[in-house]
JSON list of C-alpha atoms in Angstrom, two decimals:
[
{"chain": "T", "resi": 1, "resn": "UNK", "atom": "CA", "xyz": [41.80, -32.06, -2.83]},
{"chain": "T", "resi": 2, "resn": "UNK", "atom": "CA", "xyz": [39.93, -29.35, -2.51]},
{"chain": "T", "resi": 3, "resn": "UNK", "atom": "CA", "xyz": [37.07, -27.85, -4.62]},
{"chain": "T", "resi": 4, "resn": "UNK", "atom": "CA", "xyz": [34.78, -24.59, -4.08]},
{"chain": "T", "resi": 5, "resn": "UNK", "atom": "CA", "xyz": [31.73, -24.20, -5.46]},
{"chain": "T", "resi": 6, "resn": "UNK", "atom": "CA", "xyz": [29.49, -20.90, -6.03]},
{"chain": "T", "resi": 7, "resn": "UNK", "atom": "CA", "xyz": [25.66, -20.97, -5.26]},
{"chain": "T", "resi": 8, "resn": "UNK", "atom": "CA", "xyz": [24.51, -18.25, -8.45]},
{"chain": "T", "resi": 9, "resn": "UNK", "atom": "CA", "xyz": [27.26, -17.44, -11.49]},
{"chain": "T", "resi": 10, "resn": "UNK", "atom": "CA", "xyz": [25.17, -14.30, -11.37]},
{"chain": "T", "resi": 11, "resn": "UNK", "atom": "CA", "xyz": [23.66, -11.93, -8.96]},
{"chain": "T", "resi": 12, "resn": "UNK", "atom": "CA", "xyz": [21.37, -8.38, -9.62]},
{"chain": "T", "resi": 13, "resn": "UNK", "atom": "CA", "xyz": [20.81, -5.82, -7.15]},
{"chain": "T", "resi": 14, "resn": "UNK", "atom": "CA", "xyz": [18.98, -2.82, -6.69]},
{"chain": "T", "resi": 15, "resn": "UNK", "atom": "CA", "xyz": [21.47, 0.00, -6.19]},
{"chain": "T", "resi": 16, "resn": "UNK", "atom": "CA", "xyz": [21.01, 0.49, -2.42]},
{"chain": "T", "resi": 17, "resn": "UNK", "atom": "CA", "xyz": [20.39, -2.81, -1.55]},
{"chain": "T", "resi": 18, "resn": "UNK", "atom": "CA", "xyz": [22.40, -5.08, 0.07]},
{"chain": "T", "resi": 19, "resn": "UNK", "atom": "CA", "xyz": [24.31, -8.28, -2.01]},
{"chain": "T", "resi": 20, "resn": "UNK", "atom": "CA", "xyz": [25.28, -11.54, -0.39]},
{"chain": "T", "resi": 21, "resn": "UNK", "atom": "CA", "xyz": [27.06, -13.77, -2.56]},
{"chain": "T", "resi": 22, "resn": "UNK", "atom": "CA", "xyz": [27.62, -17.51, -1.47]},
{"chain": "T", "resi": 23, "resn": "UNK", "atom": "CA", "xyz": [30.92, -19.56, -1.55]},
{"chain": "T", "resi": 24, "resn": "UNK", "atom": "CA", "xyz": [30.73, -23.88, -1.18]},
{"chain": "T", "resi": 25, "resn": "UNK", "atom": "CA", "xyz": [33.95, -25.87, 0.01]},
{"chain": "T", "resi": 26, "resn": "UNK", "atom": "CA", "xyz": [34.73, -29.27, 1.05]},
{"chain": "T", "resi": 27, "resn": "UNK", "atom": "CA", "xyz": [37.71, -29.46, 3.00]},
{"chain": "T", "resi": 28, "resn": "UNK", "atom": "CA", "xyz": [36.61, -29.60, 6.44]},
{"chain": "T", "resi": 29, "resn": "UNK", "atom": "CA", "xyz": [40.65, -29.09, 6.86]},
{"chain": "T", "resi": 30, "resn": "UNK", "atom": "CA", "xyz": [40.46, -25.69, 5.66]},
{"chain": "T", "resi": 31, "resn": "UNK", "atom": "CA", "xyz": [41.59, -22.64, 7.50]},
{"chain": "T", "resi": 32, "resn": "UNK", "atom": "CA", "xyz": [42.04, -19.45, 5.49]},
{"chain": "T", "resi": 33, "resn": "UNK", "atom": "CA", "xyz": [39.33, -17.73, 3.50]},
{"chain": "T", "resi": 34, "resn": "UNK", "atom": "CA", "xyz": [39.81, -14.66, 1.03]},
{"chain": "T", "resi": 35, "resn": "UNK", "atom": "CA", "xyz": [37.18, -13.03, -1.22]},
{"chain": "T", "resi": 36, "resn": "UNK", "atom": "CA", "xyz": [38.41, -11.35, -4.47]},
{"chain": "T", "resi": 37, "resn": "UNK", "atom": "CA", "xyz": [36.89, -8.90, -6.27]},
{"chain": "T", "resi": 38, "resn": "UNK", "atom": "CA", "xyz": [37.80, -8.54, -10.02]},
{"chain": "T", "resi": 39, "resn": "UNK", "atom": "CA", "xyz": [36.35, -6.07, -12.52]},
{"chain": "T", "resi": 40, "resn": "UNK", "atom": "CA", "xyz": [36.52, -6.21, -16.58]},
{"chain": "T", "resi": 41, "resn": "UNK", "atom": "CA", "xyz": [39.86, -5.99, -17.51]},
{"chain": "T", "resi": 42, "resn": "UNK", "atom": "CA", "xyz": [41.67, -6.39, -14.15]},
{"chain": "T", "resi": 43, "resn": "UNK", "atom": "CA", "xyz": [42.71, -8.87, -11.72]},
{"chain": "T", "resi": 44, "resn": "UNK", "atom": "CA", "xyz": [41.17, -10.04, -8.77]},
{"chain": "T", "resi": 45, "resn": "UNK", "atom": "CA", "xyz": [41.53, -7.13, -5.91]},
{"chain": "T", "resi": 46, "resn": "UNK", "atom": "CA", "xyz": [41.88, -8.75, -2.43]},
{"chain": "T", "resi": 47, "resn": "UNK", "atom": "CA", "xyz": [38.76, -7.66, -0.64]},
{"chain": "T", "resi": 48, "resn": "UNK", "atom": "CA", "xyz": [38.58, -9.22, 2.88]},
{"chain": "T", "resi": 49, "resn": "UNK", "atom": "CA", "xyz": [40.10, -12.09, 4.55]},
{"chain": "T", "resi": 50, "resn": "UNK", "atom": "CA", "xyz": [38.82, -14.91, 7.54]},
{"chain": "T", "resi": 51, "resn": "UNK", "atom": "CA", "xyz": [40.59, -17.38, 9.36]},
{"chain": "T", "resi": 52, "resn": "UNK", "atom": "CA", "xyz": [38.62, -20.74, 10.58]},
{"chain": "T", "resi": 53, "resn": "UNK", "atom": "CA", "xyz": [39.15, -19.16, 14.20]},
{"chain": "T", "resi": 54, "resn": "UNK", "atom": "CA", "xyz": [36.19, -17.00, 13.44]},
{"chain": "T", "resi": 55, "resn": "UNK", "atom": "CA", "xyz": [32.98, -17.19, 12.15]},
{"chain": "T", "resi": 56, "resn": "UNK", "atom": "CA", "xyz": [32.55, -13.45, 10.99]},
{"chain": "T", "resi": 57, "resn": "UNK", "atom": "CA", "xyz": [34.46, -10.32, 10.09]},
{"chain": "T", "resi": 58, "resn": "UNK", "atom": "CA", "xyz": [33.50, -7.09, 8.85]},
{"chain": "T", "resi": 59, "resn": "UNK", "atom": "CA", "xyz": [35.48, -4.47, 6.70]},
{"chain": "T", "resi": 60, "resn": "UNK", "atom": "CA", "xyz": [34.19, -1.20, 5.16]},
{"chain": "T", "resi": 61, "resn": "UNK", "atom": "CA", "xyz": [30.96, -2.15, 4.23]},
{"chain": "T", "resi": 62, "resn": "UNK", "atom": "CA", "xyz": [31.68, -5.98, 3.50]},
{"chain": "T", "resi": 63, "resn": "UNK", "atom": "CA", "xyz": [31.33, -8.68, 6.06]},
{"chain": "T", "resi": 64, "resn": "UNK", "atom": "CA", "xyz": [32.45, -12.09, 5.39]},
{"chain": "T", "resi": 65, "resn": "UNK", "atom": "CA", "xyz": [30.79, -14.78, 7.44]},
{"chain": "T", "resi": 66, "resn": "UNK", "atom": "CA", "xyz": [32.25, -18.17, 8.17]},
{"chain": "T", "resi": 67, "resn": "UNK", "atom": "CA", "xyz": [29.76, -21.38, 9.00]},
{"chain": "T", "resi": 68, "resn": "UNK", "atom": "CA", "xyz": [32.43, -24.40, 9.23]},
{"chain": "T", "resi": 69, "resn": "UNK", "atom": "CA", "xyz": [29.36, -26.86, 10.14]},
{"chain": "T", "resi": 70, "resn": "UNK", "atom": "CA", "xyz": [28.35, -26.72, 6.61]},
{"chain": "T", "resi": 71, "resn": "UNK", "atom": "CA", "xyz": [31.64, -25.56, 4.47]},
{"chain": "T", "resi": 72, "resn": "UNK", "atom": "CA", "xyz": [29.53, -21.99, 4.17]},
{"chain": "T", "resi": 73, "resn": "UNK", "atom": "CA", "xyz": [31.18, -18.81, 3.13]},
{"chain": "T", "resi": 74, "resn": "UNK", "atom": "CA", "xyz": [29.51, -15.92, 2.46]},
{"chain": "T", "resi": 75, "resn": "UNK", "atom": "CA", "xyz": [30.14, -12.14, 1.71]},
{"chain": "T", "resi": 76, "resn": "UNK", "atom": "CA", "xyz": [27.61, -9.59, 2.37]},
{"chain": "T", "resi": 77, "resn": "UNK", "atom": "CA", "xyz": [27.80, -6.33, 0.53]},
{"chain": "T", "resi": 78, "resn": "UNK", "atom": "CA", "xyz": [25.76, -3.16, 2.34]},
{"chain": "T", "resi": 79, "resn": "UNK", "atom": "CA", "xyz": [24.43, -0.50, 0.47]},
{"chain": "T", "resi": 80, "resn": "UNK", "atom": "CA", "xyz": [25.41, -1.67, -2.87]},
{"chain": "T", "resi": 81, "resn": "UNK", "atom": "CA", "xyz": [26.47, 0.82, -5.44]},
{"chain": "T", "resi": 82, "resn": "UNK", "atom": "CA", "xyz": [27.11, 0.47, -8.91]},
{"chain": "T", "resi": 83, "resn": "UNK", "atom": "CA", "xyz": [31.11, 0.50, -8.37]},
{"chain": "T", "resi": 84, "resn": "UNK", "atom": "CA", "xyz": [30.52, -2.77, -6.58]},
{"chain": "T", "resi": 85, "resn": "UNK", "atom": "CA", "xyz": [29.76, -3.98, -10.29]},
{"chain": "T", "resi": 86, "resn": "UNK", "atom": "CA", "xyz": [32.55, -7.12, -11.11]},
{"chain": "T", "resi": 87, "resn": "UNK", "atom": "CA", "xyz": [32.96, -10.59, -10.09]},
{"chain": "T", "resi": 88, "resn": "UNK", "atom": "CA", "xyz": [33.27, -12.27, -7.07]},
{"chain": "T", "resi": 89, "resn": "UNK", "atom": "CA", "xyz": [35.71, -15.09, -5.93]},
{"chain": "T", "resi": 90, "resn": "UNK", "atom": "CA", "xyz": [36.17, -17.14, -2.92]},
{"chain": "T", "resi": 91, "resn": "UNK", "atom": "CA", "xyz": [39.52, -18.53, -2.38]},
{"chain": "T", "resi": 92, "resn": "UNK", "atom": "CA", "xyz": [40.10, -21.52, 0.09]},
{"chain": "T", "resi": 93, "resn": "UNK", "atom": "CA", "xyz": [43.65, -22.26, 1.64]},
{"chain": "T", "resi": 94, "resn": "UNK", "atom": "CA", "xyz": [43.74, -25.81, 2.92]},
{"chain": "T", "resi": 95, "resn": "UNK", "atom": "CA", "xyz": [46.03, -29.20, 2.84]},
{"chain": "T", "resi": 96, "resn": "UNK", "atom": "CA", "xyz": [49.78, -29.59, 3.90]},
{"chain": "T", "resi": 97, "resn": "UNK", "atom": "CA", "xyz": [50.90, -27.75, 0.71]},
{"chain": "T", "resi": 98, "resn": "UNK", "atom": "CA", "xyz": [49.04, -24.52, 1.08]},
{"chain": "T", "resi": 99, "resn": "UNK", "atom": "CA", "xyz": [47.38, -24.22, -2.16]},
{"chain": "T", "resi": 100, "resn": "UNK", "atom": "CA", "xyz": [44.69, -21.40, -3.00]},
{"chain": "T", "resi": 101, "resn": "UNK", "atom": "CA", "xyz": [41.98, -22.81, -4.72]},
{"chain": "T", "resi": 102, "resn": "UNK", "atom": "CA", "xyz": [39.54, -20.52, -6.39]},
{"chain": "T", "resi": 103, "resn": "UNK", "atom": "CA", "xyz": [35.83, -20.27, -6.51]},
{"chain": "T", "resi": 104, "resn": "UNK", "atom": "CA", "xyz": [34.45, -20.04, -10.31]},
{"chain": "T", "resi": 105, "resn": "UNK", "atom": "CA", "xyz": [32.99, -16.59, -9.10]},
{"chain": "T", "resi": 106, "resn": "UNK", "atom": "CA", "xyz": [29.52, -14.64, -8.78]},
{"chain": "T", "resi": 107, "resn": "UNK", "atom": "CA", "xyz": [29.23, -11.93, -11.79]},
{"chain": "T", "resi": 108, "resn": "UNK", "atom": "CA", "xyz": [27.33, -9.01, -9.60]},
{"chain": "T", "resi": 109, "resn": "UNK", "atom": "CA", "xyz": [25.56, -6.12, -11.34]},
{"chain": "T", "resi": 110, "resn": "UNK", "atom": "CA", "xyz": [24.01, -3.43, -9.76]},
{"chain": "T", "resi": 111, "resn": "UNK", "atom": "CA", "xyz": [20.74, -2.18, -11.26]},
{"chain": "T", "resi": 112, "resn": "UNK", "atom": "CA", "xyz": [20.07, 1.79, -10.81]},
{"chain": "R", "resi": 1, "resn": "UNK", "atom": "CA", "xyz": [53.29, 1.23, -3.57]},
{"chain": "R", "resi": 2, "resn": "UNK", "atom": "CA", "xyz": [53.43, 0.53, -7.65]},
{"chain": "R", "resi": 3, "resn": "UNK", "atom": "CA", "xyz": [51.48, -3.05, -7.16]},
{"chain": "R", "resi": 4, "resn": "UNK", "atom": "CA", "xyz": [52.70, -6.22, -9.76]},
{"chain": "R", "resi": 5, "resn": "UNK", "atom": "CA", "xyz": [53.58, -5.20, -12.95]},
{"chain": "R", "resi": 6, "resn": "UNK", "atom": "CA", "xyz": [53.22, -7.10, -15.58]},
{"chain": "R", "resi": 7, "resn": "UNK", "atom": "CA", "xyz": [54.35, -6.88, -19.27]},
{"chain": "R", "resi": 8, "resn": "UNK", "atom": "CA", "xyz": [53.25, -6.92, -22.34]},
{"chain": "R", "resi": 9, "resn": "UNK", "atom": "CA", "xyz": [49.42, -6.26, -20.75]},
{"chain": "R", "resi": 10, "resn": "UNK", "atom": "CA", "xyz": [48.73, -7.59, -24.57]},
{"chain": "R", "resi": 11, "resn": "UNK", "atom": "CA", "xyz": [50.11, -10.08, -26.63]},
{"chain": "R", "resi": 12, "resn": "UNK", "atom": "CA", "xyz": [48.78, -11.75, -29.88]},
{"chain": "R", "resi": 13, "resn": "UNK", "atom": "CA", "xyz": [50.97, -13.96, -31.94]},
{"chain": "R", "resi": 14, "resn": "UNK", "atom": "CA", "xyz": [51.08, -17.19, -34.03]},
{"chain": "R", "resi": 15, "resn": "UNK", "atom": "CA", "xyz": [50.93, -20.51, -33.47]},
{"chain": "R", "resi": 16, "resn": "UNK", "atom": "CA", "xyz": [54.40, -22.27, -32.88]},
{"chain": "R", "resi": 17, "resn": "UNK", "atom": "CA", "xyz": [56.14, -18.92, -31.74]},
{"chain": "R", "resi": 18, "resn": "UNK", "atom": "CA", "xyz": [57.56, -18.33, -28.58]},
{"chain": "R", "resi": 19, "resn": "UNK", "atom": "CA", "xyz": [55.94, -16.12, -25.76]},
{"chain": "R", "resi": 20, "resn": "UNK", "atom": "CA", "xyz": [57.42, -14.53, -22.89]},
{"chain": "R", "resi": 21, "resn": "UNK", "atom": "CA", "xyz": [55.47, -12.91, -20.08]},
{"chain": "R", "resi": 22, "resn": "UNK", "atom": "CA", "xyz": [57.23, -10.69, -17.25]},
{"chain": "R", "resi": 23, "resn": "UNK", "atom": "CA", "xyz": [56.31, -9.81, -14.16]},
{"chain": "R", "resi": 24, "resn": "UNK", "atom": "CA", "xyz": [57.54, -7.83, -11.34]},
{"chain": "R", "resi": 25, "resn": "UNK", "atom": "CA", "xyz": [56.18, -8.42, -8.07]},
{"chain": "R", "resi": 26, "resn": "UNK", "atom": "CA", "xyz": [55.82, -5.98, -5.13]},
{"chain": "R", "resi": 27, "resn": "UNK", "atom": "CA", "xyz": [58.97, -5.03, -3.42]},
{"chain": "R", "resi": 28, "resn": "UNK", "atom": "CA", "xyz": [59.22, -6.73, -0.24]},
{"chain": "R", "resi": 29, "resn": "UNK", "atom": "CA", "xyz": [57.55, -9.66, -1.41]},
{"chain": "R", "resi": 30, "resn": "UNK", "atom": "CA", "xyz": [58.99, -12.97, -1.47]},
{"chain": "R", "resi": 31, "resn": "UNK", "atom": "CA", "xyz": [56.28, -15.38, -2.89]},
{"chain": "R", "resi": 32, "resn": "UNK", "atom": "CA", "xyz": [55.08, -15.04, -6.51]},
{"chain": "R", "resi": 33, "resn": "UNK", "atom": "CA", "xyz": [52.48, -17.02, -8.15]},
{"chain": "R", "resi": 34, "resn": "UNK", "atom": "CA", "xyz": [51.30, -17.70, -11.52]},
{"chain": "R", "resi": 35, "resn": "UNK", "atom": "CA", "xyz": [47.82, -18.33, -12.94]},
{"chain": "R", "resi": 36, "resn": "UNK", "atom": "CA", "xyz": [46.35, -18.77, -15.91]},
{"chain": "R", "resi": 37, "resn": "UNK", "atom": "CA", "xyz": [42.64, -17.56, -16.67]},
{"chain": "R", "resi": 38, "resn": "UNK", "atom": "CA", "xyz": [39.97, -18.62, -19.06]},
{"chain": "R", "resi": 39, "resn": "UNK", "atom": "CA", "xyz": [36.24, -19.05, -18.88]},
{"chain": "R", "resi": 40, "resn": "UNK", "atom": "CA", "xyz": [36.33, -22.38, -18.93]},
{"chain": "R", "resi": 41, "resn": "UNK", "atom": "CA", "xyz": [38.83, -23.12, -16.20]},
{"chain": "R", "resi": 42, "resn": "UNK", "atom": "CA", "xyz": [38.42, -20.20, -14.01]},
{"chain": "R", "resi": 43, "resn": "UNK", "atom": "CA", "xyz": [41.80, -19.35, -12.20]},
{"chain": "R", "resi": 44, "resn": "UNK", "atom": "CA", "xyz": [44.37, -21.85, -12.06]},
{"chain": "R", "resi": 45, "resn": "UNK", "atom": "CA", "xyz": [47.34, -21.42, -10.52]},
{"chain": "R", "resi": 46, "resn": "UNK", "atom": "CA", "xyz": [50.76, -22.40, -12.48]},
{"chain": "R", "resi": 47, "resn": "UNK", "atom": "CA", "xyz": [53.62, -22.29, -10.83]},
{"chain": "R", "resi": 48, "resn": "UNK", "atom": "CA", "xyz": [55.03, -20.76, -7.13]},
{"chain": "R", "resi": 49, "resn": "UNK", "atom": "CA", "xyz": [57.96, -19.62, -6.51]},
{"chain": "R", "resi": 50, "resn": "UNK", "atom": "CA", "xyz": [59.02, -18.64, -2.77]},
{"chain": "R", "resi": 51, "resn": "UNK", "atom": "CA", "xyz": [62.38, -16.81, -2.10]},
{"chain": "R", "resi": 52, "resn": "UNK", "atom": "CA", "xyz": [63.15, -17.33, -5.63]},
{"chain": "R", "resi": 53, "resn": "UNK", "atom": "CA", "xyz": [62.86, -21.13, -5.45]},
{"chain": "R", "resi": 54, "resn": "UNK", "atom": "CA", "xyz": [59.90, -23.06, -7.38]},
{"chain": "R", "resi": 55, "resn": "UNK", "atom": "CA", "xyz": [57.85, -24.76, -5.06]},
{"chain": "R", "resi": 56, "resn": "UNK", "atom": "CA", "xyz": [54.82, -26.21, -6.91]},
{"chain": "R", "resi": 57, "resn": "UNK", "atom": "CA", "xyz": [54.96, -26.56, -10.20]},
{"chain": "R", "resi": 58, "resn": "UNK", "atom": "CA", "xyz": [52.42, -29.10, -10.28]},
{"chain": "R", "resi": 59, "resn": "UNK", "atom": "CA", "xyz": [50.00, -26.64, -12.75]},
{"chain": "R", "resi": 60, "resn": "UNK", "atom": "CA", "xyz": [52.28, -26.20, -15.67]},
{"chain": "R", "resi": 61, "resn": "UNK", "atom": "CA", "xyz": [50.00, -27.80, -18.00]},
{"chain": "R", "resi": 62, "resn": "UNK", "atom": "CA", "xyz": [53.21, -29.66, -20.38]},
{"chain": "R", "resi": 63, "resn": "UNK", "atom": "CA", "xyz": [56.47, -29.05, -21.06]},
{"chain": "R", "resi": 64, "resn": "UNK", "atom": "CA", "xyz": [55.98, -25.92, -23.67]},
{"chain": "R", "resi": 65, "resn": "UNK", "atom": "CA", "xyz": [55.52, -23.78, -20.41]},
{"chain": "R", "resi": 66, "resn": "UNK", "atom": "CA", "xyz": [58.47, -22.89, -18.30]},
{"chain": "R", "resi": 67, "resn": "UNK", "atom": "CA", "xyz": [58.59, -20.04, -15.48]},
{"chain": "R", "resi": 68, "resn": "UNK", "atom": "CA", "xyz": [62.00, -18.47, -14.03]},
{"chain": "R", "resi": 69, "resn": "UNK", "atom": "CA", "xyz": [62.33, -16.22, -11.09]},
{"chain": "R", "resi": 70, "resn": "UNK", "atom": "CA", "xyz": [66.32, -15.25, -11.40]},
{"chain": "R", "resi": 71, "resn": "UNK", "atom": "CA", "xyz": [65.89, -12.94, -8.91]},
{"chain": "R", "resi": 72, "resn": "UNK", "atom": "CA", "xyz": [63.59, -10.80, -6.37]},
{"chain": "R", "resi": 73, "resn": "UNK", "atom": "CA", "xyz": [62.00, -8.63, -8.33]},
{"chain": "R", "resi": 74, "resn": "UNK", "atom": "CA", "xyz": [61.64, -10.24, -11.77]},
{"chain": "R", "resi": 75, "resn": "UNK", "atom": "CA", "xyz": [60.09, -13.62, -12.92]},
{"chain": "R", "resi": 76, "resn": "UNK", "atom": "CA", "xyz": [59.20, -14.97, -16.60]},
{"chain": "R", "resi": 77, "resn": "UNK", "atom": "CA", "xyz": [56.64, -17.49, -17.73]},
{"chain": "R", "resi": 78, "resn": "UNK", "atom": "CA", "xyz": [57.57, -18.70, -21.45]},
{"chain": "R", "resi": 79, "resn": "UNK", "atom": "CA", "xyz": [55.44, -20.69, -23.68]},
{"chain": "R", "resi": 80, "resn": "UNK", "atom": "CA", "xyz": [57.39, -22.23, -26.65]},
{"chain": "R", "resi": 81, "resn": "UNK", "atom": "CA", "xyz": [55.88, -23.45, -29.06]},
{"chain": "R", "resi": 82, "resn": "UNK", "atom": "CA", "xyz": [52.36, -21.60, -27.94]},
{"chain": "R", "resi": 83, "resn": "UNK", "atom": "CA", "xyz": [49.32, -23.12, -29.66]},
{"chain": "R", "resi": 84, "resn": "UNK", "atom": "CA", "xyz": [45.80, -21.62, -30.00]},
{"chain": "R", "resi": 85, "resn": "UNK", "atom": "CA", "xyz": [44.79, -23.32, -26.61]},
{"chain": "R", "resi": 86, "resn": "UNK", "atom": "CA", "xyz": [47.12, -20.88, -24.77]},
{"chain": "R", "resi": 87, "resn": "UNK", "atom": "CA", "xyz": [44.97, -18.25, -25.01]},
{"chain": "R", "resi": 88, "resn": "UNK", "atom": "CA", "xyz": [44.19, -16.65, -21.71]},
{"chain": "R", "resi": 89, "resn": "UNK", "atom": "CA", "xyz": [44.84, -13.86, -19.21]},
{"chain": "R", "resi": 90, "resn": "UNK", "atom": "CA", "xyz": [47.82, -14.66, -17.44]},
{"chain": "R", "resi": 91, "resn": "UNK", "atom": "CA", "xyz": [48.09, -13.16, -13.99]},
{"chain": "R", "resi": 92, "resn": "UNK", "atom": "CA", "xyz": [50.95, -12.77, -11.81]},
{"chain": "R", "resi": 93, "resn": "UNK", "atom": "CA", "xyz": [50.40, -12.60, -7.94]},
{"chain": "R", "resi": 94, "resn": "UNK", "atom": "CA", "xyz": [52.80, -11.53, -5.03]},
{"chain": "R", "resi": 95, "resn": "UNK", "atom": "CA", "xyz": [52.70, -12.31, -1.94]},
{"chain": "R", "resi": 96, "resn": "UNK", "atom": "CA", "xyz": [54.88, -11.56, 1.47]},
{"chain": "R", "resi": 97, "resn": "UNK", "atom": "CA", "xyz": [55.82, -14.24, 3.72]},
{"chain": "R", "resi": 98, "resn": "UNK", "atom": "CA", "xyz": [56.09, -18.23, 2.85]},
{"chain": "R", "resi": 99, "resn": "UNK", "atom": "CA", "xyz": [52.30, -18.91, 2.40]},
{"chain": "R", "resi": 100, "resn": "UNK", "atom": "CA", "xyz": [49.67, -18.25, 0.02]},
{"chain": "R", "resi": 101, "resn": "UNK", "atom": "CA", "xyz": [47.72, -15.86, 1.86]},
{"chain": "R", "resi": 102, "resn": "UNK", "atom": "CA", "xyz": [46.57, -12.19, 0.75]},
{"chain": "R", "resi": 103, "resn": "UNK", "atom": "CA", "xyz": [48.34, -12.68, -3.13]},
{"chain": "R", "resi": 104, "resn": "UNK", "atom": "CA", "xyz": [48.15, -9.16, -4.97]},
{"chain": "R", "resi": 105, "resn": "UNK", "atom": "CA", "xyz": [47.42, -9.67, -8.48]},
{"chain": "R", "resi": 106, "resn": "UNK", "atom": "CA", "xyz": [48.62, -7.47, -11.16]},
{"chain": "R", "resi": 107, "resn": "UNK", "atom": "CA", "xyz": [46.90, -6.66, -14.00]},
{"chain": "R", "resi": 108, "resn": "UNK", "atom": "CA", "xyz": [47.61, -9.51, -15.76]},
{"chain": "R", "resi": 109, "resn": "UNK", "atom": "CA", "xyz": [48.53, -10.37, -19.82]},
{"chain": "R", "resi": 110, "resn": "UNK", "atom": "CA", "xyz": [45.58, -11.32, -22.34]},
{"chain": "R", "resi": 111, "resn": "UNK", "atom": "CA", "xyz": [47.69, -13.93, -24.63]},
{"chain": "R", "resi": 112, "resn": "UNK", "atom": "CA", "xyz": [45.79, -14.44, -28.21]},
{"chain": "R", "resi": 113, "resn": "UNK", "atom": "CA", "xyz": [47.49, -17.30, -29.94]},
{"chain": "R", "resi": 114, "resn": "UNK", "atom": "CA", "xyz": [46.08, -17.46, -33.71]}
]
């Protein structure tokens, strides 16, 4: 099966700065990538996507990149601001039946 | 684009009743998921359904859970009896093509089981 791990449950910035928060798998198998982003009392927001194709892809301010070598995922956050506030998940999509498996996610505050 | 809705966003009942979440996923869509979310846990998924059809159910922690999906745009996830374990946010996900990939969540239904 698959399982994904999370380097830090929690992560502080400075407001300004930029955030990278880490993502662990262990399928080597895996091909699809998704971070979620999911603030109090909501569910998880689809942020930005990656196939195994690639090994980096940037959004609006967000870039995820993608080291296969060493089952490394990682999402960078630029200029942080305090709306980035909530916690982050990696999702991996891997094996014959397709399943998502989730990341126990990165709580991210932003300090002003 | 309304997003999954999902009702009653609250619930709190007793122990041995019967609860039924709803959810209506995104028109268009044709996969829906269901997860279950505690602190312990994390995110688990459920139950999928794709074109209406259950695919993995292999999440459905025991028999007191069932899910439905009679149609396009409307599936249920019933817990009978519900014990104080249940407790969780329950979050429905859409999706548009056969696969997994790029769910939308709604906003999900914090069950309190006393």
């Amino acid at each position: 099966g698959e399982s994904v791990g999370l380097h830090l449950p929690t992560l502080s910035v400075q407001e300004g700065d930029n955030s990278i928060i880490n993502c662990a798998y262990s399928n080597s198998a895996s091909d699809y990538f998704i971070w979620y982003k999911q603030e109090s009392g909501k569910g998880p927001q689809f942020i930005i996507d990656i196939r195994s194709n690639m090994d980096k892809r940037q959004g609006q301010r967000v870039t995820v990149l993608l080291n296969k070598t060493v089952k490394h995922l990682s999402l960078q956050i630029a200029a942080t601001q305090p709306g980035d506030s909530a916690v982050y998940f990696c999702a991996v999509l891997s094996g014959s039946a397709r399943q998502l498996t989730f990341g126990s996610g990165t709580q991210l505050t932003v300090l002003p | 684009d309304a997003g999954v809705i999902q009702s009653p966003r609250h619930e709190v009942t007793e122990m041995g009743q019967e609860v039924t979440l709803r959810c209506k996923p995104i028109s268009g869509h044709n996969s829906l998921f269901w997860y279950r979310q505690t602190m312990m846990r994390g995110l688990e998924l459920l139950i999928y359904f794709n074109n209406n059809v259950p695919i993995d159910d292999s999440g459905m922690p025991e028999d007191r859970f069932s899910a439905k999906m009679p149609n396009a745009s409307f599936s249920t996830l019933k817990i009978q009896p519900s014990e104080p374990r249940d407790s969780a946010v329950y979050f429905c996900a859409s999706s548009f093509g056969g696969n997994q990939e790029t769910q939308y969540f709604g906003p999900g239904t914090r069950l309190l089981v006393l």
